[in-house]
PDB file of C-alpha atoms in Angstrom:
ATOM      1  CA  GLU A1470      70.439 182.013 -76.531  1.00 56.00           C
ATOM      2  CA  SER A1471      67.897 180.174 -74.322  1.00 62.00           C
ATOM      3  CA  ARG A1472      69.415 176.747 -75.291  1.00 64.00           C
ATOM      4  CA  GLN A1473      66.184 175.387 -76.866  1.00 81.00           C
ATOM      5  CA  VAL A1474      67.838 174.010 -79.844  1.00 91.00           C
ATOM      6  CA  ASP A1475      69.654 170.626 -79.925  1.00 95.00           C
ATOM      7  CA  LYS A1476      72.371 170.091 -82.468  1.00 97.00           C
ATOM      8  CA  ALA A1477      74.543 167.116 -83.262  1.00 98.00           C
ATOM      9  CA  TYR A1478      77.605 167.163 -85.579  1.00 98.00           C
ATOM     10  CA  VAL A1479      79.756 164.355 -87.033  1.00 98.00           C
ATOM     11  CA  ALA A1480      83.402 164.922 -87.186  1.00 97.00           C
ATOM     12  CA  LEU A1481      86.452 162.890 -88.205  1.00 96.00           C
ATOM     13  CA  VAL A1482      89.295 163.759 -85.874  1.00 95.00           C
ATOM     14  CA  GLN A1483      93.025 162.944 -86.139  1.00 92.00           C
ATOM     15  CA  GLY A1484      94.298 160.028 -84.083  1.00 91.00           C
ATOM     16  CA  VAL A1485      92.478 157.558 -81.896  1.00 91.00           C
ATOM     17  CA  VAL A1486      90.587 159.170 -78.937  1.00 90.00           C
ATOM     18  CA  GLY A1487      91.214 157.416 -75.622  1.00 86.00           C
ATOM     19  CA  ALA A1488      87.758 157.248 -74.249  1.00 89.00           C
ATOM     20  CA  GLU A1489      84.207 156.515 -75.458  1.00 92.00           C
ATOM     21  CA  SER A1490      82.457 159.719 -74.481  1.00 93.00           C
ATOM     22  CA  GLY A1491      82.883 162.817 -72.380  1.00 93.00           C
ATOM     23  CA  THR A1492      82.222 166.548 -71.920  1.00 93.00           C
ATOM     24  CA  ILE A1493      84.695 169.227 -72.904  1.00 94.00           C
ATOM     25  CA  ASP A1494      84.219 172.249 -70.637  1.00 93.00           C
ATOM     26  CA  VAL A1495      87.024 174.612 -71.761  1.00 94.00           C
ATOM     27  CA  PRO A1496      86.284 178.422 -72.125  1.00 96.00           C
ATOM     28  CA  ILE A1497      87.211 180.038 -75.425  1.00 95.00           C
ATOM     29  CA  ARG A1498      87.140 183.636 -76.747  1.00 95.00           C
ATOM     30  CA  ALA A1499      88.168 185.459 -79.869  1.00 94.00           C
ATOM     31  CA  ASP A1500      91.958 186.076 -80.362  1.00 94.00           C
ATOM     32  CA  LEU A1501      91.636 189.838 -80.747  1.00 92.00           C
ATOM     33  CA  SER A1502      95.118 190.152 -82.265  1.00 95.00           C
ATOM     34  CA  ASN A1503      94.661 187.359 -84.735  1.00 93.00           C
ATOM     35  CA  ARG A1504      91.125 187.142 -86.104  1.00 91.00           C
ATOM     36  CA  PRO A1505      89.264 184.944 -87.067  1.00 92.00           C
ATOM     37  CA  TYR A1506      91.040 182.562 -84.595  1.00 94.00           C
ATOM     38  CA  GLN A1507      89.504 181.654 -81.260  1.00 95.00           C
ATOM     39  CA  ILE A1508      91.684 180.682 -78.307  1.00 94.00           C
ATOM     40  CA  VAL A1509      91.265 178.894 -74.897  1.00 94.00           C
ATOM     41  CA  ASP A1510      91.089 181.443 -72.202  1.00 94.00           C
ATOM     42  CA  HIS A1511      90.751 180.363 -68.613  1.00 91.00           C
ATOM     43  CA  THR A1512      91.041 183.943 -67.275  1.00 93.00           C
ATOM     44  CA  HIS A1513      88.022 185.472 -68.852  1.00 86.00           C
ATOM     45  CA  ARG A1514      85.880 182.329 -68.402  1.00 76.00           C
ATOM     46  CA  LEU A1515      83.504 182.646 -71.457  1.00 88.00           C
ATOM     47  CA  PRO A1516      81.892 179.223 -71.142  1.00 94.00           C
ATOM     48  CA  ALA A1517      82.065 176.693 -74.047  1.00 96.00           C
ATOM     49  CA  VAL A1518      80.733 173.179 -73.438  1.00 96.00           C
ATOM     50  CA  THR A1519      80.700 170.353 -75.862  1.00 96.00           C
ATOM     51  CA  ARG A1520      79.400 166.787 -75.188  1.00 96.00           C
ATOM     52  CA  TRP A1521      81.031 164.105 -77.419  1.00 96.00           C
ATOM     53  CA  LYS A1522      80.860 160.437 -78.025  1.00 96.00           C
ATOM     54  CA  VAL A1523      82.794 158.012 -80.265  1.00 96.00           C
ATOM     55  CA  LEU A1524      80.797 156.676 -83.214  1.00 97.00           C
ATOM     56  CA  SER A1525      83.665 154.496 -84.542  1.00 97.00           C
ATOM     57  CA  PHE A1526      87.364 154.098 -84.477  1.00 94.00           C
ATOM     58  CA  GLU A1527      89.150 154.104 -87.901  1.00 91.00           C
ATOM     59  CA  THR A1528      92.750 153.192 -88.606  1.00 88.00           C
ATOM     60  CA  ASP A1529      94.383 156.457 -87.525  1.00 89.00           C
ATOM     61  CA  ARG A1530      91.311 158.633 -86.839  1.00 93.00           C
ATOM     62  CA  THR A1531      88.161 158.698 -84.780  1.00 95.00           C
ATOM     63  CA  ARG A1532      84.568 159.468 -85.878  1.00 97.00           C
ATOM     64  CA  LEU A1533      82.773 161.457 -83.295  1.00 97.00           C
ATOM     65  CA  GLU A1534      79.379 162.859 -82.570  1.00 98.00           C
ATOM     66  CA  LEU A1535      79.764 166.421 -81.181  1.00 98.00           C
ATOM     67  CA  SER A1536      76.937 168.194 -79.374  1.00 98.00           C
ATOM     68  CA  PRO A1537      77.560 171.888 -78.479  1.00 97.00           C
ATOM     69  CA  LEU A1538      75.833 173.060 -75.345  1.00 95.00           C
ATOM     70  CA  THR A1539      76.932 176.575 -75.926  1.00 94.00           C
ATOM     71  CA  GLY A1540      77.499 178.425 -79.174  1.00 92.00           C
ATOM     72  CA  ARG A1541      80.923 179.926 -79.316  1.00 94.00           C
ATOM     73  CA  THR A1542      82.405 180.725 -82.756  1.00 95.00           C
ATOM     74  CA  HIS A1543      84.554 177.693 -83.909  1.00 97.00           C
ATOM     75  CA  GLN A1544      83.744 175.970 -80.617  1.00 97.00           C
ATOM     76  CA  LEU A1545      83.925 172.411 -82.020  1.00 97.00           C
ATOM     77  CA  ARG A1546      87.006 173.063 -83.971  1.00 97.00           C
ATOM     78  CA  VAL A1547      88.818 174.641 -80.946  1.00 96.00           C
ATOM     79  CA  HIS A1548      87.608 171.965 -78.575  1.00 96.00           C
ATOM     80  CA  CYS A1549      88.838 169.143 -80.759  1.00 95.00           C
ATOM     81  CA  ALA A1550      92.263 170.757 -81.366  1.00 94.00           C
ATOM     82  CA  TYR A1551      92.788 171.553 -77.565  1.00 93.00           C
ATOM     83  CA  ALA A1552      95.462 169.331 -76.141  1.00 87.00           C
ATOM     84  CA  GLY A1553      95.072 170.448 -72.522  1.00 83.00           C
ATOM     85  CA  PRO A1554      93.314 168.924 -69.450  1.00 81.00           C
ATOM     86  CA  GLY A1555      89.600 168.473 -70.009  1.00 80.00           C
ATOM     87  CA  GLY A1556      89.905 168.094 -73.814  1.00 82.00           C
ATOM     88  CA  LEU A1557      89.527 164.964 -75.886  1.00 80.00           C
ATOM     89  CA  CYS A1558      92.933 163.900 -74.740  1.00 65.00           C
ATOM     90  CA  GLY A1559      91.759 163.032 -71.193  1.00 56.00           C
ATOM     91  CA  PRO A1560      89.890 164.084 -68.085  1.00 50.00           C
ATOM     92  CA  VAL A1561      90.715 167.255 -66.176  1.00 47.00           C
ATOM     93  CA  GLY A1562      94.173 166.957 -64.684  1.00 42.00           C
ATOM     94  CA  SER A1563      95.290 164.085 -66.869  1.00 42.00           C
ATOM     95  CA  GLY A1564      95.825 165.678 -70.279  1.00 45.00           C
ATOM     96  CA  ASP A1565      98.358 163.740 -72.301  1.00 53.00           C
ATOM     97  CA  GLY A1566      99.307 166.543 -74.611  1.00 61.00           C
ATOM     98  CA  ARG A1567      97.777 164.912 -77.782  1.00 75.00           C
ATOM     99  CA  ALA A1568      95.284 167.017 -79.681  1.00 87.00           C
ATOM    100  CA  HIS A1569      92.667 165.492 -81.951  1.00 93.00           C
ATOM    101  CA  PRO A1570      91.924 168.302 -84.450  1.00 94.00           C
ATOM    102  CA  ILE A1571      89.200 167.800 -87.035  1.00 95.00           C
ATOM    103  CA  LEU A1572      90.723 166.481 -90.294  1.00 95.00           C
ATOM    104  CA  GLY A1573      90.976 169.192 -92.940  1.00 93.00           C
ATOM    105  CA  ASP A1574      90.924 171.986 -90.472  1.00 94.00           C
ATOM    106  CA  VAL A1575      93.320 174.593 -91.911  1.00 91.00           C
ATOM    107  CA  LEU A1576      92.829 176.985 -88.949  1.00 92.00           C
ATOM    108  CA  TYR A1577      93.242 174.776 -85.939  1.00 93.00           C
ATOM    109  CA  GLY A1578      94.853 171.625 -87.303  1.00 88.00           C
ATOM    110  CA  PRO A1579      98.614 171.275 -87.039  1.00 73.00           C
ATOM    111  CA  PRO A1580     100.598 172.789 -89.888  1.00 67.00           C
ATOM    112  CA  ALA A1581     102.016 169.370 -90.866  1.00 58.00           C
ATOM    113  CA  GLN A1582      98.535 167.813 -91.028  1.00 56.00           C
ATOM    114  CA  ASP A1583      98.249 165.749 -94.270  1.00 57.00           C
ATOM    115  CA  LEU A1584      95.616 167.613 -96.270  1.00 56.00           C
ATOM    116  CA  ASP A1585      95.354 164.727 -98.677  1.00 59.00           C
ATOM    117  CA  SER A1586      93.565 162.784 -95.950  1.00 64.00           C
ATOM    118  CA  ALA A1587      90.640 165.359 -96.055  1.00 77.00           C
ATOM    119  CA  ALA A1588      89.608 167.301 -99.090  1.00 81.00           C
ATOM    120  CA  ARG A1589      87.507 169.566 -96.825  1.00 91.00           C
ATOM    121  CA  LEU A1590      86.801 170.270 -93.130  1.00 94.00           C
ATOM    122  CA  MET A1591      85.434 166.848 -91.997  1.00 96.00           C
ATOM    123  CA  LEU A1592      82.665 168.342 -89.876  1.00 98.00           C
ATOM    124  CA  HIS A1593      78.969 167.882 -90.785  1.00 98.00           C
ATOM    125  CA  ALA A1594      75.759 169.160 -89.187  1.00 97.00           C
ATOM    126  CA  GLY A1595      73.862 165.875 -88.890  1.00 97.00           C
ATOM    127  CA  MET A1596      70.894 166.779 -86.686  1.00 98.00           C
ATOM    128  CA  LEU A1597      68.924 169.856 -85.619  1.00 97.00           C
ATOM    129  CA  THR A1598      65.876 169.850 -83.201  1.00 97.00           C
ATOM    130  CA  PHE A1599      63.752 172.711 -82.064  1.00 95.00           C
ATOM    131  CA  ALA A1600      60.247 173.458 -80.887  1.00 94.00           C
ATOM    132  CA  ASP A1601      57.810 174.391 -83.734  1.00 94.00           C
ATOM    133  CA  PRO A1602      56.894 178.034 -82.972  1.00 92.00           C
ATOM    134  CA  GLN A1603      53.316 177.434 -83.826  1.00 95.00           C
ATOM    135  CA  THR A1604      52.659 174.057 -82.178  1.00 95.00           C
ATOM    136  CA  GLY A1605      55.399 173.855 -79.621  1.00 92.00           C
ATOM    137  CA  ARG A1606      56.105 170.235 -80.627  1.00 96.00           C
ATOM    138  CA  PRO A1607      59.644 169.247 -81.379  1.00 95.00           C
ATOM    139  CA  VAL A1608      60.726 169.201 -84.943  1.00 97.00           C
ATOM    140  CA  THR A1609      63.865 167.256 -86.021  1.00 98.00           C
ATOM    141  CA  PHE A1610      65.883 167.513 -89.198  1.00 97.00           C
ATOM    142  CA  ARG A1611      68.604 164.997 -90.093  1.00 98.00           C
ATOM    143  CA  SER A1612      71.224 165.165 -92.815  1.00 97.00           C
ATOM    144  CA  GLN A1613      73.297 162.075 -94.019  1.00 97.00           C
ATOM    145  CA  THR A1614      76.950 162.482 -93.350  1.00 96.00           C
ATOM    146  CA  PRO A1615      78.786 162.607 -96.705  1.00 94.00           C
ATOM    147  CA  PHE A1616      82.037 161.212 -95.452  1.00 92.00           C
TER     148      PHE A1616
END
C-alpha cells in the first residue's frame, strides 16, 4: 500500500519487443461481467504502472524484467497483452497493434497461441526487497528463473 516493497519478475513474451526498456502506464480494473479477467479502462483511471526492460531477445520471443510500481490484479499479464498506445508495442500515440502476451497465458494470450511453446505461464517472481521490520535495513530475496 505504501509502495515500500520492490519486486522484479522475469517473463517470456510472444514476439520481439521493439524497444530496450520503458514504462507501461495503462489503467486497469476488474471486468465485472467476466471475472476473473481484468481490462484496460481509461475512463475510471485506476492507475497501473509497470517498468520493463529487455533481458534478451530469443528467436520469436523476448525475455523481460517486469517491475510493477502498483499492485493491480493480473497487472503484468494485462500490460504485456495490451496492444494499444503506451504498451510494449510502442510509446504513447504510436501503438502498432501488436501485443506481446506472456507465453502460456491462457487468460490474456491469444486463443491461437501455441501452448506447446510454454508448459506453464512463463512469469517468475525473481526478486523481492523490503525493509526488515525490526532493523529497518533492506532485505532482498532472489529466486533463480526456472525457464
